[in-house]
Each structure stands twice: as structure tokens, then as C-alpha cells.
Short mmCIF file of C-alpha atoms in Angstrom, two decimals:
data_model
loop_
_atom_site.label_atom_id
_atom_site.label_comp_id
_atom_site.label_asym_id
_atom_site.label_seq_id
_atom_site.Cartn_x
_atom_site.Cartn_y
_atom_site.Cartn_z
CA MET O 1 89.29 85.55 157.32
CA ASN O 2 86.57 83.08 156.45
CA LEU O 3 85.52 83.64 152.81
CA ASN O 4 83.33 80.46 152.65
CA ASN O 5 80.54 82.03 154.63
CA ASP O 6 80.94 85.58 153.38
CA VAL O 7 77.58 87.08 152.28
CA SER O 8 78.63 90.72 152.00
CA LEU O 9 78.78 90.55 148.22
CA THR O 10 75.38 88.91 147.78
CA GLU O 11 73.14 90.81 150.15
CA GLY O 12 71.76 94.36 149.99
CA LEU O 13 71.92 95.75 146.48
CA PRO O 14 73.19 98.04 145.23
CA LYS O 15 76.80 98.07 146.40
CA THR O 16 79.26 100.85 145.74
CA VAL O 17 82.15 99.27 143.79
CA VAL O 18 85.43 101.01 142.91
CA ILE O 19 87.51 99.48 140.18
CA VAL O 20 91.11 100.61 140.01
CA GLY O 21 92.12 100.40 136.36
CA GLY O 22 90.00 101.14 133.33
CA SER O 23 91.58 99.04 130.61
CA ILE O 24 90.01 95.89 129.14
CA ALA O 25 90.11 93.76 132.32
CA GLY O 26 88.73 96.57 134.44
CA LEU O 27 85.87 97.17 132.04
CA MET O 28 85.03 93.49 131.93
CA HIS O 29 84.55 93.36 135.71
CA ALA O 30 82.72 96.71 135.70
CA ILE O 31 80.14 95.47 133.20
CA VAL O 32 79.48 92.22 135.16
CA LEU O 33 78.88 94.17 138.39
CA ALA O 34 76.82 96.95 136.83
CA ARG O 35 74.57 94.40 135.05
CA LEU O 36 73.88 92.89 138.47
CA GLY O 37 72.72 96.27 139.80
CA HIS O 38 75.80 97.63 141.51
CA SER O 39 77.04 101.19 141.25
CA VAL O 40 80.46 101.02 139.60
CA HIS O 41 83.05 103.77 139.66
CA ILE O 42 86.24 103.16 137.54
CA LEU O 43 89.33 105.08 138.53
CA GLU O 44 91.78 105.20 135.57
CA SER O 45 95.20 106.86 135.88
CA ASN O 46 95.39 107.70 132.17
CA PRO O 47 94.21 111.32 131.85
CA SER O 48 92.37 110.57 128.59
CA SER O 49 89.08 108.65 128.54
CA GLU O 50 89.57 107.85 124.86
CA ARG O 51 92.78 105.86 124.66
CA GLU O 52 95.38 105.93 121.93
CA ASP O 53 96.15 102.83 119.92
CA GLN O 54 97.98 100.30 122.08
CA GLY O 55 99.69 98.51 119.18
CA ALA O 56 98.60 95.09 120.34
CA GLY O 57 96.75 92.12 118.97
CA ILE O 58 94.81 89.99 121.45
CA MET O 59 93.82 86.36 121.20
CA ALA O 60 90.21 85.89 122.25
CA ARG O 61 90.50 82.46 123.89
CA GLU O 62 87.53 80.38 124.96
CA ARG O 63 86.62 82.21 128.22
CA MET O 64 87.09 85.59 126.61
CA HIS O 65 84.81 84.51 123.79
CA GLU O 66 82.31 83.31 126.40
CA TYR O 67 82.46 86.65 128.09
CA MET O 68 81.86 88.61 124.87
CA THR O 69 79.00 86.34 123.89
CA THR O 70 77.35 86.87 127.30
CA TYR O 71 78.03 90.54 128.01
CA GLU O 72 78.83 92.38 124.74
CA LEU O 73 75.38 93.44 123.65
CA SER O 74 76.09 94.90 120.19
CA LYS O 75 76.77 91.34 119.00
CA GLN O 76 78.90 92.64 116.18
CA PRO O 77 81.80 90.54 114.86
CA TYR O 78 85.04 91.52 116.62
CA SER O 79 87.69 89.01 115.54
CA VAL O 80 89.54 87.37 112.66
CA GLU O 81 89.48 83.57 112.79
CA SER O 82 92.77 81.74 112.40
CA PRO O 83 92.12 78.15 111.08
CA HIS O 84 95.34 76.81 112.62
CA ILE O 85 98.88 77.66 113.66
CA GLN O 86 101.64 77.17 111.15
CA ILE O 87 105.38 77.03 111.84
CA ILE O 88 107.49 78.00 108.89
CA ASN O 89 111.17 77.59 107.93
CA SER O 90 113.67 80.22 106.76
CA GLN O 91 112.45 79.98 103.17
CA GLY O 92 108.82 80.46 104.16
CA GLY O 93 107.75 76.80 103.71
CA VAL O 94 105.46 75.20 106.26
CA LYS O 95 107.33 72.93 108.70
CA ARG O 96 104.41 72.01 110.92
CA ILE O 97 100.72 72.74 111.42
CA LEU O 98 99.10 72.80 114.89
CA LYS O 99 95.35 72.22 114.48
CA GLY O 100 92.81 74.38 116.31
CA LYS O 101 90.92 77.53 115.44
CA GLN O 102 91.74 80.75 117.26
CA GLN O 103 90.03 84.17 117.31
CA MET O 104 92.29 87.19 116.87
CA THR O 105 91.21 90.68 117.76
CA SER O 106 92.81 93.98 118.86
CA TRP O 107 93.12 96.00 122.04
CA ASN O 108 91.27 98.88 120.41
CA ILE O 109 88.21 97.00 119.29
CA LEU O 110 87.76 95.31 122.68
CA TYR O 111 88.30 98.51 124.68
CA TYR O 112 85.80 100.57 122.73
CA ARG O 113 83.22 97.80 122.51
CA LEU O 114 83.41 97.33 126.29
CA ARG O 115 83.24 101.08 126.87
CA ALA O 116 80.06 101.25 124.76
CA ASN O 117 78.57 98.52 126.94
CA PHE O 118 79.66 100.10 130.21
CA ASP O 119 79.05 103.83 129.90
CA GLY O 120 77.85 104.32 126.34
CA LEU O 121 80.98 105.78 124.80
CA ARG O 122 80.49 106.13 121.06
CA SER O 123 83.45 105.44 118.72
CA GLU O 124 84.23 104.23 115.19
CA TYR O 125 84.50 100.73 116.76
CA CYS O 126 80.92 100.81 118.02
CA LEU O 127 78.66 103.37 116.34
CA GLU O 128 75.45 101.84 117.63
CA ILE O 129 75.40 102.02 121.44
CA PRO O 130 73.81 98.90 122.84
CA GLU O 131 71.01 99.08 125.40
CA HIS O 132 72.30 98.47 128.90
CA GLY O 133 71.46 95.13 130.38
CA GLY O 134 68.01 95.84 131.69
CA PRO O 135 66.56 98.11 134.33
CA ALA O 136 68.80 96.69 137.05
CA HIS O 137 71.91 98.14 135.41
CA GLY O 138 73.72 100.11 138.11
CA LYS O 139 75.34 103.56 137.87
CA SER O 140 78.41 103.50 135.61
CA ILE O 141 81.21 106.10 135.99
CA PHE O 142 84.51 106.13 134.08
CA ASP O 143 86.76 108.60 135.87
CA ALA O 144 89.99 109.29 133.95
CA GLY O 145 93.08 110.97 135.37
CA LYS O 146 92.77 109.43 138.86
CA THR O 147 95.93 107.83 140.29
CA VAL O 148 95.32 105.65 143.33
CA THR O 149 97.82 106.34 146.19
CA ASP O 150 96.45 104.25 149.06
CA ILE O 151 93.69 101.92 150.20
CA THR O 152 92.59 101.78 153.83
CA TYR O 153 90.09 99.57 155.66
CA SER O 154 88.14 100.38 158.79
CA ASP O 155 84.86 99.19 160.30
CA GLY O 156 84.01 97.07 157.27
CA LEU O 157 84.44 99.97 154.83
CA VAL O 158 87.21 100.40 152.25
CA THR O 159 88.44 103.86 151.35
CA VAL O 160 90.37 104.45 148.13
CA HIS O 161 92.66 107.51 148.12
CA PHE O 162 93.75 109.11 144.87
CA ASP O 163 95.36 112.07 143.16
CA ASP O 164 93.84 113.52 140.09
CA ALA O 165 95.40 115.03 136.93
CA ASN O 166 95.15 118.51 138.45
CA ALA O 167 97.30 117.45 141.44
CA ASP O 168 94.28 117.49 143.78
CA SER O 169 93.61 114.60 146.11
CA GLY O 170 90.40 112.83 147.02
CA SER O 171 88.88 109.60 148.34
CA ILE O 172 85.94 107.30 147.78
CA HIS O 173 84.33 104.96 150.25
CA ALA O 174 83.40 101.57 148.78
CA ASP O 175 81.76 98.31 149.74
CA LEU O 176 84.05 96.50 147.31
CA VAL O 177 87.30 97.44 145.58
CA ILE O 178 88.73 95.58 142.65
CA GLY O 179 92.44 96.08 141.75
CA VAL O 180 92.86 95.53 138.05
CA ASP O 181 95.62 98.05 137.27
CA GLY O 182 97.96 95.86 135.27
CA PRO O 183 101.21 93.96 135.86
CA ARG O 184 102.84 96.79 137.81
CA SER O 185 99.74 97.12 139.97
CA THR O 186 99.70 99.84 142.61
CA VAL O 187 96.95 97.99 144.47
CA ARG O 188 99.04 94.82 144.62
CA GLN O 189 102.03 96.80 145.96
CA ILE O 190 99.80 98.37 148.64
CA LEU O 191 98.42 94.98 149.72
CA GLU O 192 101.63 92.86 149.25
CA PRO O 193 104.65 95.13 149.03
CA SER O 194 106.99 92.21 148.54
CA SER O 195 105.23 90.89 145.42
CA GLY O 196 107.40 92.62 142.80
CA LEU O 197 107.96 91.59 139.19
CA LYS O 198 111.00 89.58 138.01
CA TYR O 199 112.72 90.16 134.67
CA ALA O 200 112.33 87.10 132.48
CA GLY O 201 115.59 87.56 130.48
CA TYR O 202 114.24 89.00 127.26
CA VAL O 203 112.21 91.78 125.64
CA VAL O 204 109.33 91.66 123.21
CA TRP O 205 109.20 93.78 120.11
CA ARG O 206 105.72 94.51 118.63
CA GLY O 207 104.70 95.93 115.34
CA LEU O 208 101.67 96.49 113.12
CA VAL O 209 101.66 96.66 109.31
CA SER O 210 98.60 97.09 107.09
CA GLU O 211 97.74 94.13 104.90
CA GLN O 212 97.73 96.39 101.85
CA ASP O 213 101.30 97.49 102.50
CA VAL O 214 102.89 94.03 102.17
CA SER O 215 103.57 91.89 99.11
CA LEU O 216 101.09 89.47 97.72
CA GLU O 217 103.54 86.67 98.39
CA THR O 218 103.63 87.54 102.10
CA ARG O 219 99.86 87.86 102.27
CA ASN O 220 99.49 84.44 100.67
CA ILE O 221 101.92 82.81 103.13
CA ILE O 222 100.25 84.31 106.17
CA GLY O 223 96.63 84.38 105.07
CA GLU O 224 94.65 84.44 108.29
CA LYS O 225 96.83 81.85 109.99
CA ILE O 226 98.83 82.38 113.15
CA THR O 227 102.35 81.99 111.90
CA VAL O 228 105.56 81.26 113.90
CA PHE O 229 109.20 81.48 112.91
CA ALA O 230 112.07 80.56 115.27
CA ALA O 231 115.71 81.59 114.98
CA ALA O 232 118.61 81.16 117.42
CA HIS O 233 117.39 82.20 120.88
CA ASN O 234 114.62 84.42 119.53
CA TYR O 235 111.32 83.81 117.77
CA MET O 236 108.44 85.71 116.21
CA LEU O 237 104.68 85.09 116.07
CA LEU O 238 102.38 87.00 113.75
CA ASN O 239 98.65 87.06 113.10
CA THR O 240 95.95 89.03 111.31
CA ILE O 241 93.79 91.33 113.45
CA PRO O 242 91.01 93.88 112.77
CA GLY O 243 92.01 97.18 111.11
CA TYR O 244 92.50 100.50 112.83
CA ASP O 245 88.77 101.21 112.56
CA GLY O 246 87.77 97.68 113.50
CA SER O 247 87.36 96.57 109.89
CA LEU O 248 87.37 92.80 109.23
CA MET O 249 87.58 93.22 105.42
CA PRO O 250 90.61 91.59 103.76
CA GLY O 251 93.04 94.29 102.72
CA GLN O 252 91.86 96.64 105.48
CA ARG O 253 93.12 94.51 108.38
CA LEU O 254 96.48 94.62 110.19
CA LEU O 255 99.30 92.16 110.43
CA ASN O 256 100.41 92.09 114.05
CA TYR O 257 103.61 90.49 115.30
CA VAL O 258 105.43 89.87 118.57
CA TRP O 259 109.14 89.17 118.47
CA TYR O 260 110.86 87.72 121.57
CA TRP O 261 114.49 88.76 121.84
CA ASN O 262 116.93 87.52 124.46
CA CYS O 263 118.70 90.23 126.47
CA ASP O 264 120.60 89.66 129.70
CA GLU O 265 119.47 92.06 132.40
CA ASP O 266 122.83 93.83 132.81
CA SER O 267 123.79 93.72 129.12
CA GLN O 268 124.70 96.64 126.90
CA ASP O 269 122.10 95.34 124.42
CA LEU O 270 119.26 95.85 126.94
CA GLU O 271 120.57 99.27 127.93
CA ASP O 272 120.72 100.34 124.29
CA ILE O 273 117.16 99.15 123.61
CA LEU O 274 115.74 100.95 126.60
CA THR O 275 117.51 104.26 125.94
CA ASP O 276 115.20 106.47 123.87
CA SER O 277 115.95 108.98 121.15
CA ASP O 278 116.25 111.80 123.68
CA GLY O 279 118.86 109.87 125.71
CA ASN O 280 116.44 108.92 128.51
CA LYS O 281 116.92 105.48 130.01
CA HIS O 282 113.76 103.48 130.77
CA HIS O 283 113.11 100.47 132.98
CA ASN O 284 110.26 98.68 131.21
CA THR O 285 109.38 100.19 127.90
CA VAL O 286 110.29 102.98 125.46
CA PRO O 287 107.41 105.34 124.44
CA ILE O 288 106.09 104.77 120.90
CA GLY O 289 107.99 106.99 118.48
CA LYS O 290 111.05 107.29 120.77
CA ILE O 291 112.97 104.15 119.80
CA ARG O 292 116.33 105.16 118.45
CA GLU O 293 116.85 104.69 114.68
CA GLU O 294 120.14 102.79 115.12
CA VAL O 295 118.53 100.38 117.54
CA TRP O 296 115.67 99.55 115.20
CA ALA O 297 118.10 99.39 112.21
CA LYS O 298 119.97 96.60 114.06
CA GLN O 299 116.67 94.63 114.37
CA LYS O 300 115.84 95.17 110.70
CA ASP O 301 119.28 93.97 109.62
CA TYR O 302 118.98 90.86 111.76
CA ALA O 303 115.55 90.10 110.25
CA ILE O 304 116.87 90.34 106.69
CA LYS O 305 119.79 88.06 107.42
CA TYR O 306 118.19 85.35 109.57
CA MET O 307 114.39 85.36 109.31
CA ALA O 308 111.92 84.03 106.80
CA PRO O 309 111.26 86.60 104.01
CA ALA O 310 107.71 87.30 105.11
CA PHE O 311 108.82 88.17 108.63
CA ALA O 312 111.77 90.27 107.39
CA GLU O 313 109.34 92.25 105.18
CA LEU O 314 107.03 92.99 108.11
CA VAL O 315 109.92 94.15 110.36
CA ASN O 316 111.30 96.39 107.66
CA LYS O 317 107.90 97.97 106.90
CA THR O 318 107.15 98.72 110.60
CA THR O 319 107.13 102.49 111.10
CA GLN O 320 106.19 102.53 114.82
CA PRO O 321 107.86 99.61 116.64
CA PHE O 322 107.12 99.09 120.31
CA VAL O 323 109.38 97.35 122.78
CA ALA O 324 108.90 96.19 126.39
CA THR O 325 110.71 94.01 128.87
CA VAL O 326 109.00 90.75 129.79
CA ARG O 327 108.42 90.49 133.54
CA GLU O 328 106.40 88.15 135.69
CA GLY O 329 105.09 87.94 139.23
CA SER O 330 101.99 87.25 141.27
CA ALA O 331 100.25 87.90 144.57
CA SER O 332 99.90 85.11 147.09
CA ARG O 333 96.21 85.92 147.61
CA ALA O 334 93.34 87.31 145.56
CA ALA O 335 91.09 88.50 148.38
CA PHE O 336 92.04 90.99 151.16
CA TYR O 337 90.36 92.95 153.96
CA ASP O 338 87.64 90.39 154.69
CA GLY O 339 86.97 89.95 151.01
CA LYS O 340 86.32 93.66 150.43
CA VAL O 341 89.37 94.19 148.16
CA LEU O 342 90.09 91.79 145.27
CA LEU O 343 92.98 91.47 142.81
CA VAL O 344 92.21 90.23 139.32
CA GLY O 345 93.85 89.92 135.87
CA ASP O 346 97.48 90.97 135.48
CA ALA O 347 97.34 92.69 138.91
CA LEU O 348 96.86 89.23 140.40
CA THR O 349 99.11 87.19 138.14
CA ALA O 350 101.38 88.97 135.66
CA MET O 351 102.30 86.19 133.22
CA ARG O 352 104.59 86.08 130.21
CA PRO O 353 102.65 86.67 127.00
CA HIS O 354 103.60 83.54 125.02
CA ILE O 355 100.22 81.85 125.07
CA ALA O 356 98.25 85.13 124.93
CA SER O 357 96.09 84.33 127.93
CA SER O 358 96.19 87.62 129.89
CA THR O 359 92.74 88.73 128.66
CA ASN O 360 91.44 85.16 129.09
CA GLN O 361 92.59 85.31 132.73
CA ALA O 362 90.58 88.50 133.25
CA ALA O 363 87.52 86.80 131.67
CA VAL O 364 87.89 83.86 134.01
CA ASN O 365 88.05 86.15 137.03
CA ALA O 366 85.06 88.21 135.91
CA LEU O 367 82.82 85.30 134.97
CA LEU O 368 83.56 83.60 138.32
CA LEU O 369 82.95 86.84 140.22
CA GLY O 370 79.53 87.04 138.61
CA LYS O 371 78.76 83.67 140.13
CA VAL O 372 79.86 84.91 143.52
CA ILE O 373 77.60 87.96 143.33
CA GLU O 374 74.67 85.73 142.33
CA GLY O 375 75.34 83.38 145.26
CA ASP O 376 76.41 80.38 143.15
CA LEU O 377 80.05 80.37 144.35
CA THR O 378 81.76 81.25 147.56
CA LEU O 379 84.43 83.93 147.56
CA ALA O 380 86.90 81.35 148.87
CA GLU O 381 86.26 79.17 145.83
CA TRP O 382 86.53 82.18 143.57
CA GLU O 383 89.95 82.93 145.05
CA ARG O 384 91.11 79.29 144.80
CA GLN O 385 90.08 78.99 141.19
CA SER O 386 91.53 82.40 140.23
CA LEU O 387 94.90 81.68 141.78
CA GLN O 388 94.94 78.17 140.24
CA TYR O 389 94.22 79.49 136.74
CA GLY O 390 96.90 82.11 137.03
CA GLU O 391 99.57 79.67 138.25
CA ILE O 392 98.89 76.95 135.66
CA THR O 393 98.60 79.40 132.77
CA ALA O 394 101.74 81.25 133.73
CA LEU O 395 103.69 77.98 133.82
CA LYS O 396 102.36 77.05 130.34
CA SER O 397 103.76 80.32 129.03
CA VAL O 398 107.13 79.70 130.72
CA LEU O 399 107.18 76.29 129.04
CA ILE O 400 106.77 77.83 125.60
CA ALA O 401 109.43 80.44 126.37
CA SER O 402 111.87 77.77 127.56
CA TRP O 403 111.45 75.74 124.37
CA TYR O 404 112.12 78.63 122.02
CA LEU O 405 114.52 80.77 124.04
CA SER O 406 116.41 78.69 126.60
CA GLY O 407 117.02 75.16 125.28
CA TYR O 408 116.29 71.60 126.30
CA THR O 409 117.54 71.68 129.90
CA ALA O 410 115.38 74.65 130.89
CA THR O 411 112.44 73.11 129.01
CA LEU O 412 112.72 69.82 130.90
CA TYR O 413 112.96 71.62 134.25
CA THR O 414 109.90 73.75 133.45
CA LEU O 415 108.00 70.69 132.25
CA ALA O 416 108.67 68.84 135.49
CA ASN O 417 107.55 71.91 137.48
CA TYR O 418 104.42 72.21 135.38
CA GLY O 419 103.63 68.53 135.90
CA ARG O 420 103.96 68.82 139.66
CA THR O 421 101.75 71.84 139.70
CA VAL O 422 99.05 70.23 137.59
CA ILE O 423 98.97 67.16 139.86
CA SER O 424 98.79 69.37 142.95
CA HIS O 425 95.82 71.29 141.55
CA TYR O 426 94.13 68.08 140.40
CA LEU O 427 94.32 66.81 143.96
CA SER O 428 93.02 70.15 145.25
CA ASP O 429 90.08 69.98 142.89
CA TRP O 430 89.32 66.44 143.98
CA TRP O 431 89.49 67.46 147.63
CA HIS O 432 87.20 70.49 147.21
CA SER O 433 84.71 68.50 145.17
#
């Protein structure tokens, strides 16, 4: 497969594009392609077009911010700015400050802003629907309740097979298919069955608490700063994100935290965490509202005994905790079937969440793909840069995890591996330049 001379994506508009996965990363790619005149059909397995709250804060890093500036046409503020990162001690005092501003937002506000830009969905997060990007804007379809079962390729045409929420089956022919269906990607499993996910050795607890529900002392300690506290073999990071309705007003926003907790894969601790209140055992996550009271009580007790008071307060005021195992994995390639099927975002590289770059990865993939469509970049170079970004960023995240969760030996090993990879990619960049 020679992707350097491929012109199939740049000639003969409009193309029929199927995007498998309608979350944030899928919408980002859909908007880029629709703005360039392509007909875009999103297949989303979730039966509801209007998604429930995902309980997640998102860091809008530099490429994500570039994407929003370029493609989000409402131009309304969407993030809370953190002036720096502060690391605090067990009494709540500041141990260290890491300089650098960061933009914090939420899954909800990004999803509904992007939906407004893609297919005009109105919500409390975007009441004024922006004009689509000019007369060239292609057809935009968001098709919920469609679970992809297979992808076939014949005579230069890709066919996507799916089941719908009514147990009926169907298929769509496409000039281009983009797999962006998350870490446990069906598309990746179809294309590379051996590329599974590996358990990283710990889980992540998440929680949201309204600013108005915490003490003034805690609000003053946190402010709008990303705040980190580390205990023995676990650590927590918290930040301020927009409110449930997208509000950026102080007092109406949310305090969002992620708490990394070591659990051996075959341990009783992990089994207890992943067994829900109905006695069902889960592999990756427990549905919101189904975490057993005694399991969460154990976490709350630990927070009171060992964590800084502000963090303990947040944990004990969390009414809907969420927990998931941390897993990682990646595909060996990003382009398949003569460049007619692409993997992007977490479907390409499922990385640990410590440096909050999953959304940034999707932005990198989408922005680069736009250059391919416009003829400014070859598909081969898009694939090389996409794989490189995923590998380097995933290793950065492992480095942070090693420092806080695994100790010096693991950190030194990861640092050496990271250094070798950076040098390898530097040489690759030099060669290709």
C-alpha cells in the first residue's frame, strides 16, 4: 500500500464518509470533513442522540484549543482557565507550583457544542445554533443506536455492516471510513484482532461536586488551580470545570477529580470494586449509581485518614462516584484498505489518562486529516505523525503514573524508554524532512 501517492481523498468531491463513533473525537473529524464538502454519516452505538452526563472533566490542551478556535463557530467561552498546577501536602499547604496555564472544560460542553456545529442540535450548552461553514458544508447525519459488526473491502469500496437498536441489520457503502469508537474499539478489533488492551495495574475513581456545596476553605485552597495530592501508591488530581449547564460563573461550576488507586489484577480489592450493588461483576467499569455503598465507604474512610482535608471533603460529598479500570493499547497502523479505513483517537492509541491528552490526540488527528483532504499532506505522513504523537504521549502518561504509583525503579525504566523513543522519532523527523 503506497500512501504517499494516494489521491483518493483529495479528488472528486463530495465523498461519502462513515464515522464509527459519535462521541467528541468522532464529531471533531465529522466537522472537518463536512466543512470540506463531504457527506458525513456518523454511526453511534448509544441508542440516545442526546447523551447523559459523562462525569468527566477534560483538559483542552493546545491542539484542542486550536481545533475549537478554528471549527467551533459559536465562539462562546467553553473553559475555565487554571493559572498553574499546585501540589499540596497533607495539611493543604502548597508544596510546589508548576507554572503554565491550562484550559479546563467538560465532556458535556464539548459534546453539545460540537453537535451544534455538526448537525444543529440545540441544547442548554449551545442555544444559538451557529451557521454551518459555508455553502460547501456537506450532508451531516448523526445516526444513534447503530452498532458496527463488520467492515469489508472490495473493488475500492468499503462497506460498513451494523445492527440497530431494533435488532435489524444494515450496511452502508463508503469512500472513507473512520474508526473513532473509543479505547475498546470494534473497528480496531476487526482490523487488528491481536491489538487488545492491557490492564495498567490500577483503577481511576472520578467524582463531581458543585462549588457551592464545599466549604469556603476548600474553595479558597483550590480556586481555579489544578491541584494534586499524592499519598502512598495513589494520588488525586482535581480541577474546576464548567457547571452542568455549561456555566462559567464562580459558584455555579463543578469541582472535578480523578483518583488513581492501585489494584492488582487478580486481587480481592479489584473484584470488590467491580462488583455492583446487584451482585454483577464487571470487567472495566461499574455503571453510575451501581457502586456498592460499602466499597465507596472504604474510599471515603481512606480519604479522611490520609488525604488533605480539601480532597477528603470532596470525596465525602460525592454522591455519584464513577470508577473504571485503566487500560492501554494501540494499533500498529492508522491506515488500512488502501487508505480507505482510518483509525483515530483512542481507537488508534488508548493511553493512560494522567496527562489528559486523549482529546488533544483526536484534535491532532483531525487537524492533520484536514491537511490531507486539502492536499497539503500525504496520507503516509498523516499516519506517521498520528502514530508518533500517540506513542510519545502515551509514554509521557506512563512516566507520570510510574512516578506517583510505582516508585523510582519503574520511573527510571520508563524514563529511559521515553528517551529512546524521543530520539528515534527525532531521527525519523530529520529523515523525512
